[in-house]
Amino acid sequence: MKNTYVLLGFLVFLTACQDPKEQADLIILNANIYTVDETFSKADAVAIKDGKFAMVGTAQEVQAAYSTGETIDVRGKTMIPGLIDAHCHFYGLGLTQQIVDLVGTQSYEEVLARVQSFQKQNPSNFILGRGWDQNDWEVKEFPTKKELDVLFPDIPVALERVDGHAYIVNQKALDLAGITAATKIDGGEIVMENGVPSGVLVDNPMGLVDAVMPLPNRQTQIQALKEAEKLCFSYGLTTVNDAGLNQNTIELIDSLQQAGALSMRVYAMISNNKANLDHYLERGIVKTPHLNVRSVKVYGDGALGSRGAALRTPYSDKDEHYGAMITPVASIEKLAERIAASDYQMNTHAIGDSANIVVLRAYKNALKGKKDRRWKVEHAQVISPADFDYFKEGIIPSIQPTHATSDMYWAEDRLGAERVKGAYAFKTLLNKAGTVVLGTDFPVEQVSPFYTFYAAVARKDLKQYPEGGFQIQDALTREETLRGMTIWAAHSNFEEHEKGSIEAGKYADFVILSHDIMEVEEDKIPNLQAEQTYVGGKKVN
């Protein structure tokens, strides 16, 4: 018997010597892999172990080094790193699934019809909706509350514009918020008609209505996050930069991630308020494999579509109207100094040319003597020619290509023929900054990153308009676009060593696409599908 055990032991030893392969959890073979590494190299196989890429190379190399119980042959399909949306509202997207959807409405009458239908099917004591855009209507003017007052005299209604920078509310909501003709609030506008509030609130006055809205309960919040995750995974997004969250929501996200109930990786920008700043700047960076809290989202000005963006000279389509700063100049400068003294990043919404120069100057002054802080300008939408050079100072433009193709129908009306040349200038920004990071700003725009990709390279909308592309000189190449949605976005989040490319040692976050995004005909890019999405080597879609 003793000799038998010795013989068995020898055979096990001999087998181990003859098969030196390391065990992987998953091997992907026959893939058309764009690694998006430094040289933008290609590969056709990967081995995954413990949630990370263990090896990237040829099928022969990978199979010679690794064995596994699970091997997937993707039959030549294209594989890219997990996509990162560098500016979105992930939690907000989930919440919008539970209110009146007003996206795509072609008239105010259609808005009202949708509100009535939703309220009939989902009775509520406070009606909320989002997505209208008066620029899509035949009558391109702000509506008034007149019809809402007739339809809902006793139920408050607040309908948010698609960009999140204006409400149309009824009289009941105005009364609850205490808004009258005498109400004064800086950083926005209470639109008046015949000396009384019309029902339209732009930027800061919206906060008075927010203060009287019912708060979602915990179950609603959890449902919102899970619905948003499911939608994002279906498009190949594996990391989202949520532009503005409060402590309670961040802690809920963390608890769900820790419990394995939420797999999305979240780069959370804390909203700019005293409670958040005092808590997080004092505590420091919060980092887990799925959550990164190290930045502050600040609003410089409003949006161009609602004429809230702060411009240096008046709007071309509205005399003596300049838009407005949501956060006063002195406050931005003081805040920049405070954040610069911490480990946090400052990410500031700036649309108009006036807001952009305020932010860029504040950044330059606050960051003197500080290295590699990677502060971002969110949107960087309208820049004066002389101000582009500020981006050479290590400031990162965080841009949303579909904003250009949504706004192009009326942008020149707002800005004029000369000023619009400095708007949506993605290539110019890239040439100055060295990188650009790309997002959607969903639910302001659609979630699909393939729409983002198409808008960046073709500068066209989904109707393939305009022929030749909108201000095509500022289009990005396909490689630049893919980098902006992966490795450059990861770098902007201080995460380039753990994600953003398919390289050994990084998280196995990746997407299998229906077609080759780098070679497919340009007009077919919007129709691409994320056939499989993986986070940490686990299939989530």
XYZ file of C-alpha atoms in Angstrom:
541
model
C 0.000 0.000 0.000
C 2.810 2.391 0.869
C 4.406 1.844 -2.522
C 1.058 2.591 -4.207
C 0.845 6.034 -2.526
C 4.410 6.797 -3.531
C 3.625 5.861 -7.126
C 0.487 8.032 -7.195
C 2.373 10.962 -5.766
C 5.064 10.569 -8.393
C 2.474 10.503 -11.190
C 0.807 13.704 -9.903
C 4.227 15.368 -9.769
C 5.062 14.166 -13.262
C 1.738 15.424 -14.645
C 2.301 18.857 -13.098
C 5.744 19.020 -14.680
C 4.353 18.058 -18.069
C 1.464 20.636 -17.889
C 2.890 23.889 -16.536
C -0.128 25.911 -17.641
C -1.704 28.308 -15.181
C -5.423 28.002 -14.568
C -7.569 30.876 -15.872
C -11.236 31.507 -15.168
C -12.099 32.340 -18.763
C -10.375 32.417 -22.140
C -11.730 34.411 -25.088
C -10.554 33.177 -28.499
C -10.821 34.326 -32.122
C -11.649 37.925 -31.228
C -10.827 41.044 -33.200
C -9.411 42.886 -30.197
C -8.610 46.578 -30.124
C -6.573 46.769 -26.934
C -6.442 50.610 -26.907
C -3.029 50.372 -25.305
C -0.322 52.961 -25.923
C 0.282 51.797 -29.498
C -3.341 50.870 -30.228
C -2.226 47.288 -30.812
C -4.399 44.353 -31.881
C -4.778 40.876 -30.355
C -7.068 37.902 -30.824
C -7.223 36.196 -27.421
C -7.229 36.928 -23.702
C -7.031 34.934 -20.506
C -8.977 36.197 -17.495
C -8.283 35.322 -13.888
C -9.638 36.770 -10.645
C -11.574 39.449 -12.527
C -8.552 40.774 -14.432
C -6.849 40.207 -17.750
C -4.050 37.728 -17.047
C -2.730 37.649 -20.607
C -3.450 39.347 -23.920
C -2.025 38.030 -27.167
C -2.543 35.426 -29.868
C -4.661 32.333 -29.368
C -1.529 30.205 -29.573
C 0.239 32.239 -26.883
C -2.738 32.326 -24.543
C -3.575 28.625 -24.877
C 0.060 27.686 -24.395
C 0.179 29.562 -21.092
C -3.321 29.024 -19.664
C -5.903 26.300 -19.337
C -9.486 26.768 -18.252
C -12.792 25.031 -17.887
C -14.509 27.791 -19.888
C -13.421 28.978 -23.303
C -15.526 31.232 -25.527
C -14.915 31.417 -29.263
C -16.395 34.738 -30.424
C -15.855 33.844 -34.110
C -14.105 37.009 -35.206
C -16.345 39.496 -33.384
C -14.809 42.807 -32.340
C -13.817 43.238 -28.691
C -13.043 46.604 -27.108
C -12.452 47.822 -23.548
C -15.525 48.478 -21.447
C -16.887 51.871 -22.418
C -16.772 54.790 -19.997
C -19.353 57.576 -20.073
C -17.288 60.499 -18.802
C -20.268 62.737 -18.034
C -23.755 61.481 -17.319
C -26.453 61.347 -14.671
C -26.700 57.643 -13.897
C -28.942 57.943 -10.851
C -30.994 60.619 -12.599
C -31.489 58.312 -15.582
C -33.017 55.733 -13.292
C -35.332 58.247 -11.684
C -36.550 59.482 -15.081
C -37.799 55.981 -15.855
C -40.445 56.577 -13.188
C -41.829 59.975 -14.292
C -43.484 61.390 -17.428
C -41.223 60.906 -20.462
C -41.377 64.078 -22.558
C -38.402 63.371 -24.826
C -39.190 63.832 -28.507
C -42.398 65.779 -28.035
C -43.125 67.880 -31.113
C -45.402 70.443 -29.472
C -46.567 71.697 -26.103
C -49.915 70.068 -26.833
C -48.150 66.696 -27.015
C -46.448 67.448 -23.696
C -49.818 68.064 -22.076
C -51.300 64.913 -23.589
C -48.465 62.774 -22.233
C -48.808 64.295 -18.777
C -52.556 63.614 -18.706
C -52.093 60.029 -19.897
C -49.327 59.309 -17.364
C -51.292 60.801 -14.471
C -54.327 58.722 -15.406
C -52.257 55.514 -15.330
C -49.970 56.500 -12.436
C -51.896 58.834 -10.097
C -49.588 61.107 -8.113
C -49.889 63.982 -5.659
C -46.976 65.758 -7.372
C -46.603 65.316 -11.140
C -43.035 65.235 -12.456
C -41.819 64.962 -16.031
C -38.684 65.538 -18.057
C -37.507 65.864 -21.636
C -39.340 68.699 -23.448
C -37.391 71.002 -25.761
C -39.123 74.011 -27.243
C -36.499 74.105 -30.011
C -38.127 70.958 -31.442
C -41.550 72.576 -31.664
C -43.044 74.599 -34.484
C -43.518 77.438 -31.985
C -40.010 77.670 -30.528
C -40.934 79.735 -27.499
C -41.226 78.824 -23.851
C -44.786 77.749 -22.978
C -46.741 79.157 -20.046
C -48.570 77.550 -17.155
C -52.027 78.493 -18.445
C -52.996 75.031 -19.702
C -51.464 73.250 -16.705
C -53.492 75.444 -14.365
C -56.691 74.390 -16.110
C -55.819 70.688 -16.222
C -54.301 70.439 -12.737
C -55.564 73.240 -10.502
C -54.971 71.302 -7.279
C -51.973 69.081 -8.061
C -48.486 70.620 -8.356
C -46.738 69.959 -11.682
C -43.053 70.427 -12.540
C -41.879 69.491 -16.036
C -38.126 69.661 -16.579
C -36.543 70.741 -19.849
C -34.375 68.111 -21.581
C -31.140 69.790 -20.453
C -32.240 70.002 -16.813
C -31.917 73.794 -16.804
C -35.563 74.923 -16.921
C -38.946 73.958 -15.487
C -42.454 74.658 -16.631
C -44.592 74.564 -13.484
C -48.220 75.303 -12.683
C -49.594 77.815 -10.180
C -49.989 75.161 -7.494
C -46.252 74.440 -7.661
C -45.439 78.151 -7.614
C -47.604 78.599 -4.529
C -45.963 75.699 -2.709
C -42.523 77.105 -3.545
C -43.508 80.612 -2.481
C -42.685 82.110 -5.889
C -44.399 85.400 -6.719
C -43.695 88.415 -8.878
C -41.672 89.816 -5.995
C -39.348 86.795 -5.716
C -35.731 87.626 -6.477
C -33.004 85.033 -6.916
C -29.629 85.344 -8.648
C -28.231 82.913 -11.174
C -31.193 82.342 -13.435
C -34.602 83.738 -14.286
C -38.225 83.627 -13.227
C -39.783 84.305 -16.615
C -42.542 86.887 -16.352
C -45.631 87.511 -18.474
C -47.784 90.577 -17.937
C -46.043 91.218 -14.651
C -46.571 87.750 -13.108
C -44.601 84.474 -13.261
C -45.312 82.657 -16.515
C -44.521 79.257 -15.022
C -41.066 78.964 -16.598
C -38.098 78.871 -14.219
C -34.526 78.862 -15.523
C -31.637 77.518 -13.399
C -31.369 78.665 -9.756
C -35.078 79.506 -9.190
C -35.774 75.828 -9.933
C -34.287 75.054 -6.549
C -37.284 76.645 -4.822
C -39.526 74.029 -6.435
C -37.025 71.251 -5.770
C -37.262 72.082 -2.070
C -40.982 71.222 -1.957
C -40.889 68.098 -4.137
C -41.447 64.735 -2.440
C -38.200 62.797 -1.974
C -37.945 59.284 -3.454
C -37.969 56.539 -0.828
C -35.154 54.006 -0.525
C -36.904 51.367 -2.612
C -37.477 53.883 -5.403
C -33.805 54.867 -5.277
C -32.648 51.253 -5.474
C -35.003 50.546 -8.351
C -33.703 53.628 -10.167
C -30.081 52.544 -9.842
C -30.804 49.013 -11.007
C -32.860 50.171 -13.985
C -30.114 52.587 -14.995
C -27.497 49.855 -14.673
C -29.451 47.430 -16.854
C -29.847 50.040 -19.584
C -26.188 51.072 -19.466
C -24.896 47.499 -19.568
C -27.047 46.878 -22.639
C -24.969 49.515 -24.448
C -21.558 48.308 -23.283
C -20.986 50.903 -20.587
C -18.996 49.520 -17.665
C -18.064 52.771 -15.886
C -20.180 55.892 -15.520
C -19.101 59.300 -14.279
C -22.173 60.551 -12.407
C -22.008 64.332 -12.522
C -23.438 65.414 -9.196
C -24.441 63.143 -6.306
C -25.150 63.738 -2.635
C -23.645 61.739 0.209
C -26.739 59.624 0.875
C -26.953 58.472 -2.759
C -23.227 57.738 -2.928
C -23.455 55.666 0.241
C -26.458 53.776 -1.156
C -24.502 53.003 -4.334
C -21.563 51.807 -2.239
C -23.752 49.565 -0.088
C -25.350 47.970 -3.151
C -21.968 47.417 -4.775
C -20.531 45.896 -1.601
C -23.498 43.537 -1.385
C -23.093 42.478 -5.017
C -26.451 44.004 -5.952
C -24.927 46.658 -8.255
C -22.029 45.848 -10.605
C -21.632 49.156 -12.452
C -18.395 50.979 -11.678
C -19.171 54.575 -10.660
C -16.927 57.617 -10.683
C -18.962 59.885 -8.429
C -18.697 63.661 -8.569
C -20.064 65.108 -5.345
C -22.570 67.927 -5.748
C -21.291 71.331 -4.720
C -22.992 72.012 -1.393
C -21.697 72.639 2.105
C -22.640 69.259 3.544
C -20.905 67.312 0.779
C -17.815 69.515 0.753
C -17.371 69.423 4.523
C -17.776 65.649 4.643
C -15.732 64.521 1.650
C -12.936 67.088 1.539
C -12.262 66.334 5.203
C -12.529 62.551 4.741
C -10.452 62.416 1.568
C -10.691 60.146 -1.452
C -13.074 57.173 -1.210
C -11.923 54.299 -3.432
C -13.155 50.734 -3.863
C -12.974 48.468 -6.950
C -16.405 49.746 -8.026
C -16.587 53.268 -6.573
C -14.294 56.281 -6.831
C -15.203 59.506 -4.999
C -12.594 62.177 -5.569
C -14.174 65.048 -7.487
C -16.593 67.950 -7.074
C -19.209 68.861 -9.685
C -19.730 72.622 -9.923
C -22.192 74.504 -12.112
C -20.649 77.536 -13.763
C -23.586 78.669 -15.906
C -26.789 77.359 -17.438
C -27.503 75.801 -20.845
C -27.512 77.264 -24.327
C -30.881 75.791 -25.299
C -32.655 77.651 -22.494
C -30.481 80.754 -23.033
C -28.960 80.290 -19.595
C -25.363 79.883 -20.782
C -23.240 82.898 -19.803
C -21.993 84.758 -22.894
C -19.520 87.623 -23.198
C -21.771 89.516 -25.611
C -25.574 89.240 -25.923
C -27.363 86.303 -27.492
C -27.732 86.846 -31.208
C -31.436 85.984 -30.985
C -32.291 87.937 -27.825
C -31.260 91.549 -27.342
C -29.365 92.465 -24.171
C -29.584 88.919 -22.831
C -26.280 87.420 -21.661
C -27.403 84.313 -19.783
C -26.158 83.962 -16.208
C -23.596 82.414 -13.919
C -25.235 79.897 -11.596
C -22.242 80.066 -9.277
C -20.893 83.623 -8.932
C -17.372 84.308 -10.162
C -15.991 85.021 -6.689
C -17.510 81.791 -5.378
C -15.920 79.742 -8.173
C -12.531 81.279 -7.429
C -12.842 80.633 -3.686
C -14.071 77.098 -4.257
C -11.190 76.367 -6.630
C -8.711 77.394 -3.939
C -10.431 75.166 -1.365
C -10.520 72.124 -3.638
C -6.924 72.694 -4.770
C -5.866 72.397 -1.128
C -7.430 68.922 -0.996
C -6.853 65.765 -3.068
C -10.089 66.324 -4.956
C -10.593 67.170 -8.599
C -12.775 70.100 -9.682
C -15.145 69.413 -12.576
C -17.051 72.518 -13.636
C -19.981 72.815 -16.027
C -19.182 75.640 -18.449
C -21.206 76.228 -21.606
C -20.891 79.886 -22.617
C -17.661 81.653 -23.534
C -17.954 83.896 -20.477
C -18.381 80.945 -18.105
C -15.502 79.068 -19.714
C -12.994 81.872 -19.235
C -14.093 82.356 -15.629
C -13.504 78.661 -14.945
C -10.230 78.446 -16.862
C -8.765 81.465 -15.064
C -9.877 80.138 -11.682
C -8.264 76.781 -12.447
C -5.006 78.367 -13.569
C -4.720 80.502 -10.442
C -5.684 77.742 -8.009
C -3.373 75.143 -9.543
C -0.164 77.192 -9.601
C 2.681 74.953 -8.476
C 0.475 71.832 -8.412
C 1.122 68.919 -10.730
C -1.129 66.340 -12.379
C -4.448 67.431 -10.908
C -6.478 66.592 -14.042
C -9.239 69.151 -13.412
C -11.968 69.082 -16.021
C -14.187 71.562 -17.784
C -17.491 69.776 -18.286
C -18.900 70.590 -21.741
C -16.350 73.301 -22.710
C -18.981 74.170 -25.267
C -18.324 77.727 -26.480
C -14.733 78.978 -26.292
C -13.339 82.317 -27.447
C -10.394 81.779 -29.850
C -7.838 83.294 -27.464
C -8.940 81.033 -24.597
C -8.215 77.619 -26.120
C -4.591 77.851 -24.984
C -5.654 77.511 -21.334
C -6.202 73.816 -22.050
C -2.448 73.414 -22.553
C -2.102 73.763 -18.773
C -3.239 70.209 -17.989
C -6.961 71.038 -18.030
C -9.086 68.256 -19.525
C -12.082 69.013 -21.789
C -14.980 66.676 -20.942
C -17.215 66.892 -23.998
C -20.448 65.374 -25.297
C -20.450 64.929 -29.094
C -24.221 64.480 -29.414
C -24.715 67.959 -27.948
C -23.222 69.310 -31.162
C -25.571 67.354 -33.387
C -28.599 68.157 -31.230
C -27.826 71.864 -30.969
C -26.613 72.525 -34.528
C -30.119 73.372 -35.761
C -30.261 76.511 -33.600
C -26.752 77.082 -32.232
C -25.874 79.700 -34.836
C -29.122 81.545 -34.059
C -28.057 81.777 -30.423
C -24.393 82.568 -31.044
C -24.091 84.202 -34.445
C -22.003 83.102 -37.431
C -18.643 84.120 -35.960
C -18.992 82.959 -32.353
C -20.355 79.530 -33.333
C -16.952 78.722 -34.882
C -15.580 78.303 -31.359
C -18.413 76.010 -30.307
C -18.277 72.185 -30.100
C -14.638 72.456 -31.219
C -13.581 68.931 -30.304
C -10.504 68.641 -32.532
C -9.257 72.057 -31.506
C -9.661 71.103 -27.847
C -7.836 67.822 -28.435
C -4.959 69.571 -30.178
C -4.576 71.951 -27.244
C -5.183 69.583 -24.330
C -3.666 66.385 -25.725
C -6.729 64.387 -24.648
C -10.487 64.767 -24.628
C -12.929 62.607 -22.680
C -16.328 61.773 -24.089
C -19.744 61.306 -22.564
C -23.425 61.726 -23.326
C -24.874 63.773 -20.448
C -27.736 61.276 -20.401
C -30.670 61.610 -19.812
C -30.173 64.965 -21.561
C -29.127 62.886 -24.592
C -29.672 59.215 -25.386
C -27.632 56.619 -23.486
C -26.096 54.970 -26.560
C -22.300 55.420 -26.754
C -22.552 54.504 -30.426
C -24.466 57.735 -31.042
C -21.598 59.481 -29.257
C -19.050 57.760 -31.492
C -20.965 58.642 -34.662
C -21.451 62.277 -33.664
C -17.738 62.609 -32.882
C -16.442 61.195 -36.170
C -19.218 62.135 -38.628
C -20.596 65.271 -36.927
C -24.072 64.217 -38.091
C -27.324 63.387 -36.341
C -29.222 60.140 -36.741
C -30.877 61.456 -39.887
C -27.363 61.719 -41.375
C -27.703 65.492 -41.426
C -25.949 67.656 -42.481
C -24.254 66.272 -45.554
C -20.532 66.654 -45.010
C -20.938 67.072 -41.240
C -21.465 70.036 -38.917
C -18.237 72.067 -38.672
C -16.469 68.927 -39.863
C -13.016 70.384 -39.234
C -13.591 69.596 -35.564
C -14.419 65.914 -36.083
C -12.325 63.318 -34.265
C -10.792 60.216 -35.836
C -12.143 56.822 -34.847
C -9.018 56.061 -32.828
C -9.243 59.377 -30.982
C -12.911 58.754 -30.278
C -12.387 55.250 -28.934
C -9.534 56.497 -26.742
C -11.787 59.285 -25.457
C -14.394 56.718 -24.447
C -11.914 54.336 -22.790
C -8.295 55.006 -21.808
C -8.436 58.819 -21.841
C -11.613 58.753 -19.780
C -9.951 56.338 -17.346
C -6.941 58.660 -17.123
C -9.183 61.618 -16.365
C -10.527 59.570 -13.442
C -7.030 58.609 -12.189
C -7.864 55.028 -13.137
C -5.696 54.421 -16.200
C -3.707 51.703 -14.428
C -6.808 49.622 -13.679
C -9.115 50.077 -16.674
C -9.569 51.761 -20.056
C -7.559 49.275 -22.134
C -7.255 45.518 -22.574
C -3.914 44.831 -20.925
C -2.639 42.279 -18.432
C -3.286 43.342 -14.849
C -6.310 45.521 -15.613
C -9.935 44.776 -14.785
C -11.534 42.479 -17.341
C -14.150 45.030 -18.372
C -14.888 44.591 -22.065
C -17.556 44.542 -24.763
C -18.174 42.224 -27.720
C -19.666 44.246 -30.572
C -21.953 43.259 -33.424
C -19.613 44.886 -35.980
C -16.098 46.293 -36.167
C -16.452 49.838 -34.846
C -13.187 50.889 -36.495
C -14.076 49.599 -39.968
C -17.870 49.516 -40.327
C -19.405 51.981 -42.768
C -19.757 55.339 -41.059
C -23.507 55.606 -41.383
C -23.927 52.193 -39.715
C -22.105 53.166 -36.516
C -25.294 54.246 -34.668
C -26.778 50.781 -35.226
C -23.933 48.919 -33.534
C -24.938 46.667 -30.660
C -23.138 45.556 -27.543
C -23.799 41.835 -27.864
C -21.984 40.962 -24.640
C -20.780 43.135 -21.785
C -18.399 41.957 -19.066
C -17.411 43.599 -15.791
C -14.549 42.020 -13.893
C -14.687 38.994 -16.163
C -18.360 38.355 -15.415
C -21.038 38.662 -18.079
C -23.568 41.365 -17.166
C -25.376 41.661 -20.517
